[in-house]
Amino acid sequence: MRKLIALILLGTMTMTSCAIVEGNDLPDNAGPSQSVEAPARPQDDYYRFVNEDFLKTVKFKYKAETAGGSFDQDMITDEVRQILDEVVKGSGYEEGSEEDILQRAYKLQLAYDYENSPVPQKLQDMIEEIKNADTLEKLLDADAKMSKEFAVQSLLNASVTTNYLSPGRYDLSFKNYDEILGVDFKDLLDSYSSLTDIKNYGSDVMQYIGYDKKDADQAGTRLAYIVMDIYNATNMDILDDSMPLEYMEEIKPDEAKKIFSNLDLYAYLEKSGYDTSKIDRFETIDKEQMAAVNLIFKEENLDALKAWELSNLLKRYTGFIAPSSDILIKYYNKNYKSAEDQAAEKIMHVFSDQTDPLYVERYYTAGMDKYLRDMCDDIKEGYRKLIKEADWLTEETRAGLLRKLDNIIYVTGSDLKRHDNDLFKGLPDDNIFDFYIAYSRILTAQNRAKLGTVSDRKNVNMPMQMFNACYHPSCNSITITVAMMNAPFYDKDADYFTNLGGIGFTVAHEMGHAFDSNCIVFDENGRYDPSWINKSDMDKLIERNRKASEYFEKNFTVFGVYHVDGDQTLGENYADLGGMECVASLAKNNEDLQKIFSNYAVTWREKTLDTYVFELLEHDEHSPAVIRVNAILATLDEFYRAYGVKEGDGMYIAPEDRISRWH
């Protein structure tokens, strides 16, 4: 039976393979026979049954695209602000400690007059170095310096990252451009008009350093053509793929040098602060784009590349540059909040690494950690049972999946440690710019020192003060942030099965990613290797993938018209389905199931504007929230048992049309 979910305000939550962002909402009608005004029954529209009364009271804030979500980042921001306020008022902190850095940074931020201060000398010197570069080699030296000392992304788009092809190892990666100077490559599919912004931006920065308008316009125009050339060489299939693993490859130094033939690659990397003796391979995902980037390094492009360098510098340090320039002032957005609020917001954003351990110490306890880890173990046992009972698997693949399951580790707030205070001693007190530059150089050096080393699987790779959870396929780990340990996901006063439908499902979803259509190609050690699943089982998986995609596309629509993209959303749908099958298997009776299902629906609640819904349908790898609730539960036998769903009910799907991740 087709579900025509006609929404006026549809909600959605974005849960990537490595992250959770926000969402959810209230449908007006889960089936063609149901009145909008009639109270929803669980058998007809479970999402509305659970969330309707709450969402009727929700109001949108000005310019907000969502409202009423369970992911209340504003609450976390207020908690972090309270911690910062207390630190600022405190005293006696050890030099280099988190509290010392926050207190000094806040006071320097509060004291800095952005609108009337000249450009900081170090920044002015960097601008002059770019301006005076009369050869490509000198400009590349400036680019390397900006990357090393000013935390500005290099034109080669290189960075130290975990190598998916060599589990846990940090290698130098040439990341592919998906946007340049704010112009998204996907927007260029429809029109080149946004390149005008780059042309104008480039022209303005060149006029700022003294070029006349004609020459500045020529540099800006040439920069726009450079961006178009890089875009035209880009494999857009990579950008459309939420996890483009098949495109990843390792390249040897000699090949990298041949690709970047227009510069001395290793000399450039040395000047950028990399220890090239540790580089015996590079990771890349789009060699054709790399080759296109190499072609821009010509003397004839010198002014255009200067415009790019200056634009990158301006975008990162707008507040320190634009207010003193009649040309660039239009890029400076005046903030009318109090000086104290502005200072706090900037410190909380820029120095989040310093507030994070304080947030964990304030809001995460050993008891919470034990509760969470015990629940993770329960969920792991639920998956063990599902995998063992999956009779379509060969014994070879089953054994491999169980090894992978056993090797999954959990990363929680208890794994976040304070930094070594000695590393941050001696930060200058002259002004906030010098303080931040010295601070950022320490972080940059720490990152580059990872090159060639093997990462700690317990490494915390996201802020604990962010509503987030993720599965990291290369580490075969699940990270659950402290912010997630808030109601309705986790409530210390709630019973086990209610929490199982909240934080438990979140964990089960992330654990499900280990076996979804994307990450199943990583073995138990985190190595990307599709061949580790034998061909027979891979063929079965592909067929099950087809049926799962068809299930979501055929049975569910948005606004009664628009279908989700079954292939685009397959990985997330599988993680949802496997996660719910797992947590439901832990219930002892119908009452337990109803608690799980109810809180599961609550965690997805949120109103979302129609315009935002269309954007998500086009680009998001997740189904809309109402579908993530109703479509998942409608294919689960336990849901039919818990609520007595029968043919003719809105949630009913014929048995032959239902799908399962494991059965």
XYZ file of C-alpha atoms in Angstrom, residues 225-577:
353
model
C 38.579 31.295 -15.511
C 41.051 29.335 -13.370
C 38.208 28.217 -11.094
C 36.174 27.218 -14.156
C 39.117 25.212 -15.518
C 39.465 23.321 -12.231
C 35.717 22.734 -12.120
C 35.669 21.416 -15.699
C 38.408 18.908 -14.821
C 36.539 17.691 -11.733
C 34.856 14.288 -11.665
C 31.411 15.340 -10.485
C 30.481 11.722 -9.748
C 32.878 11.967 -6.815
C 31.082 15.022 -5.448
C 27.713 13.326 -5.831
C 28.876 10.255 -3.913
C 28.477 10.581 -0.133
C 31.342 8.138 0.368
C 33.370 7.922 -2.850
C 35.619 5.113 -1.685
C 36.090 3.540 -5.087
C 37.916 6.650 -6.303
C 40.539 6.660 -3.540
C 44.046 5.670 -4.457
C 47.587 5.900 -3.193
C 50.227 7.416 -5.431
C 53.982 7.216 -5.075
C 56.182 10.313 -4.751
C 57.496 10.067 -8.315
C 53.966 10.082 -9.719
C 52.968 13.037 -7.524
C 56.015 14.964 -8.745
C 55.014 14.259 -12.358
C 51.461 15.465 -11.737
C 52.723 18.679 -10.100
C 55.354 19.226 -12.752
C 55.062 23.022 -12.667
C 56.581 23.304 -9.184
C 59.199 21.661 -6.995
C 56.736 19.635 -4.938
C 59.020 18.465 -2.138
C 60.693 21.859 -1.698
C 57.234 23.398 -1.450
C 56.105 20.844 1.148
C 59.251 21.401 3.235
C 58.531 25.134 3.303
C 54.946 24.304 4.311
C 56.221 22.577 7.438
C 55.991 18.931 6.395
C 58.784 16.470 7.159
C 59.140 15.049 3.661
C 61.333 12.209 4.920
C 58.096 10.714 6.259
C 56.332 10.874 2.910
C 56.526 7.638 0.970
C 53.022 7.884 -0.490
C 50.180 10.302 -1.030
C 46.436 9.772 -0.963
C 44.229 11.279 -3.623
C 40.729 10.971 -4.948
C 40.745 12.938 -8.230
C 44.034 12.899 -10.159
C 42.480 14.700 -13.120
C 41.649 17.643 -10.879
C 45.175 17.550 -9.435
C 46.548 17.812 -12.968
C 44.276 20.798 -13.639
C 45.528 22.507 -10.468
C 49.109 21.965 -11.650
C 48.323 23.757 -14.922
C 47.409 26.985 -13.132
C 50.969 27.393 -11.885
C 52.259 29.516 -14.759
C 53.937 32.909 -14.700
C 51.142 34.283 -16.895
C 48.696 33.519 -14.041
C 50.765 35.313 -11.402
C 48.333 38.178 -10.780
C 45.316 35.846 -10.783
C 47.021 33.582 -8.250
C 47.855 36.599 -6.111
C 44.155 37.453 -6.162
C 43.364 33.905 -5.013
C 45.940 34.028 -2.213
C 44.718 37.412 -0.993
C 41.094 36.296 -1.195
C 41.866 33.255 0.946
C 43.668 35.449 3.464
C 40.838 37.975 3.547
C 38.173 35.307 3.994
C 39.978 33.922 7.027
C 40.874 37.266 8.604
C 38.139 39.589 7.342
C 37.653 41.324 10.684
C 41.329 42.286 10.897
C 41.584 43.595 7.312
C 38.274 44.834 5.905
C 37.297 47.564 8.430
C 40.380 49.651 7.571
C 39.744 49.531 3.805
C 37.185 51.551 1.849
C 37.303 48.834 -0.839
C 36.943 45.783 1.427
C 34.655 47.217 4.112
C 31.636 45.771 2.279
C 32.858 42.284 3.241
C 32.754 43.150 6.939
C 29.490 42.407 8.729
C 29.041 44.682 11.701
C 27.896 42.865 14.835
C 25.467 44.776 17.034
C 25.570 42.445 20.009
C 27.243 43.563 23.212
C 31.030 43.480 23.293
C 30.872 40.725 25.907
C 28.587 38.560 23.781
C 30.714 39.080 20.687
C 33.872 38.164 22.566
C 32.297 35.065 24.077
C 30.931 33.854 20.732
C 34.295 34.230 19.014
C 36.205 32.507 21.790
C 33.720 29.637 21.962
C 34.052 29.171 18.203
C 37.787 29.650 17.708
C 38.936 27.968 20.929
C 36.415 25.143 21.114
C 39.270 22.678 21.698
C 39.832 24.437 25.018
C 36.214 24.539 26.194
C 35.604 20.919 25.190
C 37.406 19.144 28.068
C 35.833 21.584 30.542
C 32.411 20.746 29.140
C 33.097 17.024 29.525
C 34.265 17.452 33.115
C 31.143 19.435 33.959
C 28.487 17.336 32.263
C 29.810 13.778 31.921
C 30.210 11.361 34.800
C 31.783 7.961 35.262
C 28.302 6.589 35.906
C 27.016 7.937 32.586
C 30.007 6.470 30.793
C 29.452 3.026 32.321
C 25.746 3.165 31.431
C 26.567 4.095 27.836
C 29.286 1.484 27.392
C 27.112 -1.244 28.898
C 24.345 -0.315 26.476
C 26.863 -0.384 23.611
C 27.820 -3.908 24.653
C 24.152 -4.928 24.690
C 23.722 -3.532 21.196
C 26.819 -5.364 20.007
C 25.304 -8.605 21.308
C 22.068 -7.775 19.476
C 24.004 -7.467 16.235
C 25.849 -10.697 16.987
C 22.542 -12.545 17.152
C 21.269 -10.928 13.940
C 24.425 -11.802 12.038
C 24.437 -15.374 13.302
C 20.787 -15.820 12.267
C 21.242 -14.284 8.788
C 20.880 -17.526 6.852
C 21.628 -15.901 3.494
C 25.281 -15.342 4.467
C 28.000 -17.866 3.769
C 29.972 -19.009 6.793
C 33.071 -17.260 5.472
C 31.374 -13.857 5.335
C 29.512 -14.426 8.609
C 32.806 -15.120 10.367
C 34.320 -11.969 8.886
C 31.380 -9.796 9.941
C 31.540 -11.178 13.472
C 35.259 -10.394 13.626
C 34.503 -6.878 12.498
C 31.756 -6.588 15.119
C 34.085 -7.812 17.864
C 36.706 -5.259 16.836
C 34.397 -2.238 17.057
C 35.457 0.112 19.856
C 33.589 2.982 21.522
C 34.970 6.508 21.894
C 33.226 8.625 24.534
C 33.793 11.673 26.693
C 36.019 9.612 28.970
C 38.567 9.405 26.143
C 38.987 13.175 25.856
C 42.041 14.286 27.816
C 43.416 17.698 28.655
C 46.399 18.890 26.643
C 50.006 19.234 27.778
C 50.183 22.736 29.260
C 53.850 23.095 28.360
C 52.949 23.138 24.668
C 50.964 26.353 25.082
C 53.230 28.329 27.379
C 54.580 31.632 26.101
C 51.566 32.706 24.038
C 51.888 36.491 23.490
C 49.635 39.016 25.213
C 50.059 41.845 22.686
C 46.670 41.473 20.958
C 44.155 38.811 20.016
C 45.582 38.409 16.507
C 49.121 37.619 17.680
C 47.699 35.365 20.390
C 45.572 33.431 17.919
C 48.329 33.129 15.311
C 50.744 31.710 17.896
C 48.032 29.323 19.113
C 47.073 28.158 15.607
C 50.713 27.531 14.684
C 50.967 25.094 17.573
C 47.891 23.214 16.328
C 49.199 23.213 12.752
C 52.555 21.831 13.862
C 50.822 19.133 15.921
C 48.776 18.074 12.917
C 51.783 17.932 10.593
C 53.781 15.972 13.135
C 51.246 13.145 12.684
C 52.523 12.535 9.150
C 53.643 8.938 8.731
C 52.414 7.863 12.163
C 49.575 5.497 13.055
C 46.556 7.027 14.732
C 45.191 5.972 18.083
C 41.828 4.339 17.468
C 40.601 5.967 20.669
C 41.376 9.420 19.321
C 38.455 11.828 19.785
C 37.749 13.182 16.306
C 34.843 15.521 16.986
C 33.883 18.089 19.650
C 32.192 16.529 22.640
C 29.994 19.625 22.944
C 28.386 18.911 19.557
C 25.221 16.856 19.085
C 26.897 14.147 17.118
C 27.775 10.505 16.784
C 29.728 8.768 14.081
C 31.145 5.528 12.808
C 34.729 5.817 11.567
C 35.304 3.001 9.058
C 39.097 3.291 9.054
C 39.276 2.991 12.844
C 36.250 0.669 13.105
C 35.110 2.874 15.972
C 31.961 4.593 17.143
C 32.164 8.036 18.734
C 29.306 9.265 20.933
C 29.600 12.852 22.104
C 28.700 14.097 25.568
C 26.112 16.453 24.072
C 24.203 13.373 22.888
C 23.761 12.355 26.526
C 20.827 14.697 26.962
C 17.095 14.034 26.929
C 15.332 12.719 24.964
C 18.328 10.635 23.829
C 19.510 9.869 27.336
C 17.612 10.668 30.514
C 18.980 9.449 33.825
C 15.419 9.240 35.131
C 14.093 7.258 32.168
C 13.901 3.485 32.006
C 16.347 1.406 29.996
C 14.106 0.794 26.978
C 13.163 4.457 26.591
C 16.863 5.319 26.506
C 17.405 2.385 24.168
C 15.058 4.084 21.703
C 17.128 7.276 22.008
C 20.860 7.051 22.585
C 20.656 3.276 22.107
C 19.253 3.633 18.611
C 21.867 6.291 17.834
C 24.618 3.826 18.766
C 22.893 1.006 16.885
C 22.559 3.238 13.816
C 26.270 4.038 13.891
C 27.167 0.396 14.504
C 24.914 -0.432 11.578
C 27.114 1.717 9.361
C 29.849 -0.885 9.805
C 27.639 -3.198 7.733
C 25.815 -0.732 5.459
C 26.181 -0.569 1.674
C 29.096 1.863 1.984
C 31.213 0.755 4.935
C 30.820 -2.995 4.597
C 33.720 -2.812 2.132
C 36.063 -2.049 5.069
C 37.408 -5.131 6.835
C 37.669 -5.614 10.598
C 40.973 -3.718 10.682
C 39.562 -0.703 8.871
C 41.163 -1.408 5.508
C 39.164 -0.461 2.435
C 39.043 -3.722 0.508
C 35.800 -4.714 -1.288
C 37.267 -8.159 -2.001
C 37.161 -9.151 1.676
C 33.466 -10.050 1.115
C 33.272 -13.063 -1.178
C 31.596 -12.594 -4.550
C 28.614 -14.796 -3.732
C 27.656 -12.721 -0.704
C 28.457 -9.462 -2.475
C 26.030 -10.420 -5.237
C 23.376 -11.132 -2.603
C 24.089 -7.788 -0.956
C 23.702 -5.961 -4.257
C 20.331 -7.625 -4.825
C 19.205 -6.749 -1.302
C 20.391 -3.196 -1.944
C 18.177 -3.043 -5.023
C 15.125 -4.214 -3.084
C 15.802 -1.765 -0.256
C 16.113 1.155 -2.683
C 12.895 0.098 -4.365
C 11.084 -0.168 -1.019
C 11.735 3.463 -0.124
C 11.149 4.822 -3.620
C 7.977 2.832 -4.303
C 6.140 3.088 -0.999
C 6.858 6.590 0.270
C 6.645 10.092 -1.174
C 7.002 13.643 0.115
C 4.151 16.102 -0.473
C 2.394 13.172 -2.115
C 4.558 13.645 -5.217
C 8.297 13.626 -4.611
C 10.146 10.358 -4.130
C 13.291 9.937 -2.098
C 16.279 8.692 -4.056
C 16.601 5.085 -2.937
C 20.204 4.707 -4.067
C 21.307 8.050 -2.630
C 19.794 7.263 0.783
C 20.611 3.547 0.861
C 23.527 3.684 3.316
C 21.606 5.713 5.884
C 18.414 3.731 5.404
C 20.335 0.502 6.009
C 21.905 1.934 9.161
C 18.433 2.948 10.366
C 16.931 -0.410 9.524
